[in-house]
XYZ file of C-alpha atoms in Angstrom:
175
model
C 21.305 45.939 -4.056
C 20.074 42.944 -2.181
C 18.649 39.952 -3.397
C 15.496 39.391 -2.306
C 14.533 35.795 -0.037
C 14.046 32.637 -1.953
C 10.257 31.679 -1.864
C 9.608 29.111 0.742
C 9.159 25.662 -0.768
C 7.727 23.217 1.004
C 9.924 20.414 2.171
C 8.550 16.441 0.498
C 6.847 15.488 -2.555
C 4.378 17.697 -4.119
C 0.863 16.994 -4.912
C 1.405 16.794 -8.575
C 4.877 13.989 -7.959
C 2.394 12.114 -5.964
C -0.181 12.155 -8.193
C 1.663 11.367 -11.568
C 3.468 7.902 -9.575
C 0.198 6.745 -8.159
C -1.333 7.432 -11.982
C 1.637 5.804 -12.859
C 1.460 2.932 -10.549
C -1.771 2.209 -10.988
C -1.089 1.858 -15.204
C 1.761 -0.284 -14.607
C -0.507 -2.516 -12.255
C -3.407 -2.699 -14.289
C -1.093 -3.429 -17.411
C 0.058 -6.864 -15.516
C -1.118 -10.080 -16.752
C -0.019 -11.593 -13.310
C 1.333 -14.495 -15.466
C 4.723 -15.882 -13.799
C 8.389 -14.364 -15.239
C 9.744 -16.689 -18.017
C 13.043 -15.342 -17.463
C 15.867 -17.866 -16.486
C 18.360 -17.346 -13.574
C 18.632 -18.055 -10.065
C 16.487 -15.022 -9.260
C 14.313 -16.065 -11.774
C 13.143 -19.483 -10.838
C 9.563 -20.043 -10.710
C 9.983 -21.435 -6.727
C 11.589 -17.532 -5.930
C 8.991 -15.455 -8.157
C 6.104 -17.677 -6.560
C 7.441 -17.183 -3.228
C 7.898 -13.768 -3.635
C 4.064 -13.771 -5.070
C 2.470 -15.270 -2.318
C 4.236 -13.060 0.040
C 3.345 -9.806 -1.757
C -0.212 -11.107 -2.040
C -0.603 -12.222 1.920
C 1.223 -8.701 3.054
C -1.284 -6.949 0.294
C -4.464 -8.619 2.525
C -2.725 -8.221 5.437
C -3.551 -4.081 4.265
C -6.612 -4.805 3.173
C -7.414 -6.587 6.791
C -6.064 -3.548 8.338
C -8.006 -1.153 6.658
C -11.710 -3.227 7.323
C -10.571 -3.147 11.070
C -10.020 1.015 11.099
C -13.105 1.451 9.201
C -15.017 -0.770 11.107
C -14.006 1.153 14.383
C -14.192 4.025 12.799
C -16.950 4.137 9.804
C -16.738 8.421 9.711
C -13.470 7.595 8.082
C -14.843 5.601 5.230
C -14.718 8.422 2.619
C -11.437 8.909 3.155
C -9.960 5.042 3.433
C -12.612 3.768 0.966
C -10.372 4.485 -1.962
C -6.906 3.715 -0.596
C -8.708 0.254 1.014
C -9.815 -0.313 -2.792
C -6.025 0.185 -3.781
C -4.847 -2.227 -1.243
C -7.667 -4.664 -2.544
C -6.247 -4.372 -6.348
C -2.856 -4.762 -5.056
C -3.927 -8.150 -3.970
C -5.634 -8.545 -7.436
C -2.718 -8.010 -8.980
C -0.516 -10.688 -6.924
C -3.107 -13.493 -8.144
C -4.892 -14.016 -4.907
C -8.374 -12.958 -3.792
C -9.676 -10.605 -1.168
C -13.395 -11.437 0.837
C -15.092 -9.136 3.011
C -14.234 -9.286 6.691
C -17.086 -9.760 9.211
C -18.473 -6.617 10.915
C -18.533 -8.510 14.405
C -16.673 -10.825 16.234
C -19.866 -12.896 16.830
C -19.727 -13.328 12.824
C -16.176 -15.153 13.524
C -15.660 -19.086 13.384
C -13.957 -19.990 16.356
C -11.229 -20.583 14.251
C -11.058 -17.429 13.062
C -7.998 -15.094 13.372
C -8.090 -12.455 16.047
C -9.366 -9.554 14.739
C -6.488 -6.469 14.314
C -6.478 -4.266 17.393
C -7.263 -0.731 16.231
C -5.801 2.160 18.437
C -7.882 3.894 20.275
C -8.292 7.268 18.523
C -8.863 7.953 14.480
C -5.952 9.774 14.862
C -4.082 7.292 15.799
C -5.466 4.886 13.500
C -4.339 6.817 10.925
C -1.149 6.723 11.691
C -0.886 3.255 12.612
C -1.884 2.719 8.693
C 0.683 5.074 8.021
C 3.555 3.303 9.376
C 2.061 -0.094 8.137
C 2.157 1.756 4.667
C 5.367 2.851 4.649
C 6.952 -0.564 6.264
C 5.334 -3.033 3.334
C 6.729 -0.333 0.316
C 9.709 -0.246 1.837
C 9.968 -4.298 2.246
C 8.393 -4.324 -1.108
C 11.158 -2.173 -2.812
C 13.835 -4.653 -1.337
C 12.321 -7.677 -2.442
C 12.025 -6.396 -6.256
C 15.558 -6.435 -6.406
C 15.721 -10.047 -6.008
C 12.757 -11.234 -8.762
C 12.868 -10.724 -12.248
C 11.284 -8.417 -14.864
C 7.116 -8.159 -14.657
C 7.035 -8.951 -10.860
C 9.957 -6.555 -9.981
C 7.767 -3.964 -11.611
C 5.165 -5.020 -10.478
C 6.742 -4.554 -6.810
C 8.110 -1.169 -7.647
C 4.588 -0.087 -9.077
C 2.930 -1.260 -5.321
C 5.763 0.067 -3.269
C 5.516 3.537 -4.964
C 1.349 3.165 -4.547
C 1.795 2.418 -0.927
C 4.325 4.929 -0.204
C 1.922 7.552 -1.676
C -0.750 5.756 0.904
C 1.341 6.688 3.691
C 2.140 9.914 2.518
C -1.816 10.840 2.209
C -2.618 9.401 5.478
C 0.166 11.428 7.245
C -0.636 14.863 4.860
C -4.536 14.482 5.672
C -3.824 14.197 9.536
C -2.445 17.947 9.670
């Protein structure tokens, strides 16, 4: 007698994994102080955590800057981004810095101002393009923890597991 076929299973993460680690993320993030490791060692010095700070912090707004330019091309989006744009905002909470609202125009802009990010040209695209961006900084992310010490490595591995779950939804909801 034959077996019968396996069910199919759907190849990646499921809906529930995805769930539980951003759940999980985002308890692991709100339970940081955001006070500096105490821990000694090379890895440990205050210069390397606060590097490593500042860096997660300026790639964090460097999301958040991202997200304001997509949504300001593209404000039908805003139900969808609004939440994952909030993330990115906590993220940068969480690395001890502080995230203002961008100008809606250029004419808004000092003169000093940076350029604005160059959105793509469709939403589709745009997606994608935060997609990518996504995935990059939690994969950069999950490098650096291995070279800081306790809180801010988990704090790392916390944001590089939210942002990978970014990317995921933003490639999942294009289909």
């Amino acid at each position: 007698m034959p077996f019968p076929p396996l069910p199919r299973t759907p190849t990646g993460p499921r809906r529930r994994s995805l769930l539980a680690s951003v759940a999980g993320g985002a308890l692991l993030v709100g339970c940081s102080d955001g006070a500096a490791s105490t821990e000694e060692g090379t890895a440990g010095s205050p210069s390397v955590v606060e590097r490593a700070r500042v860096r997660a912090a300026r790639d964090s707004r460097g999301m958040v800057e991202r997200y304001d330019a997509v949504l300001a091309a593209y404000p039908t989006l805003a139900v969808r981004l609004g939440p994952l744009r909030a993330e990115a905002v906590r993220h940068t909470e969480a690395f001890g810095a502080t995230v203002t609202k961008a100008s809606a125009t250029a004419s808004d802009a000092s003169p000093s101002a940076p350029a604005p990010t160059p959105v793509p040209a469709t939403e589709k695209d745009a997606l994608s393009g935060l997609a990518v961006a996504e995935r990059a900084l939690a994969d950069r992310r999950a490098t650096a923890l291995l070279d800081v010490p306790g809180e801010l490595a988990r704090l790392l591995a916390s944001v590089a597991a939210a942002g990978a779950a970014h990317a995921y939804l933003l490639t999942e909801g294009a289909r």
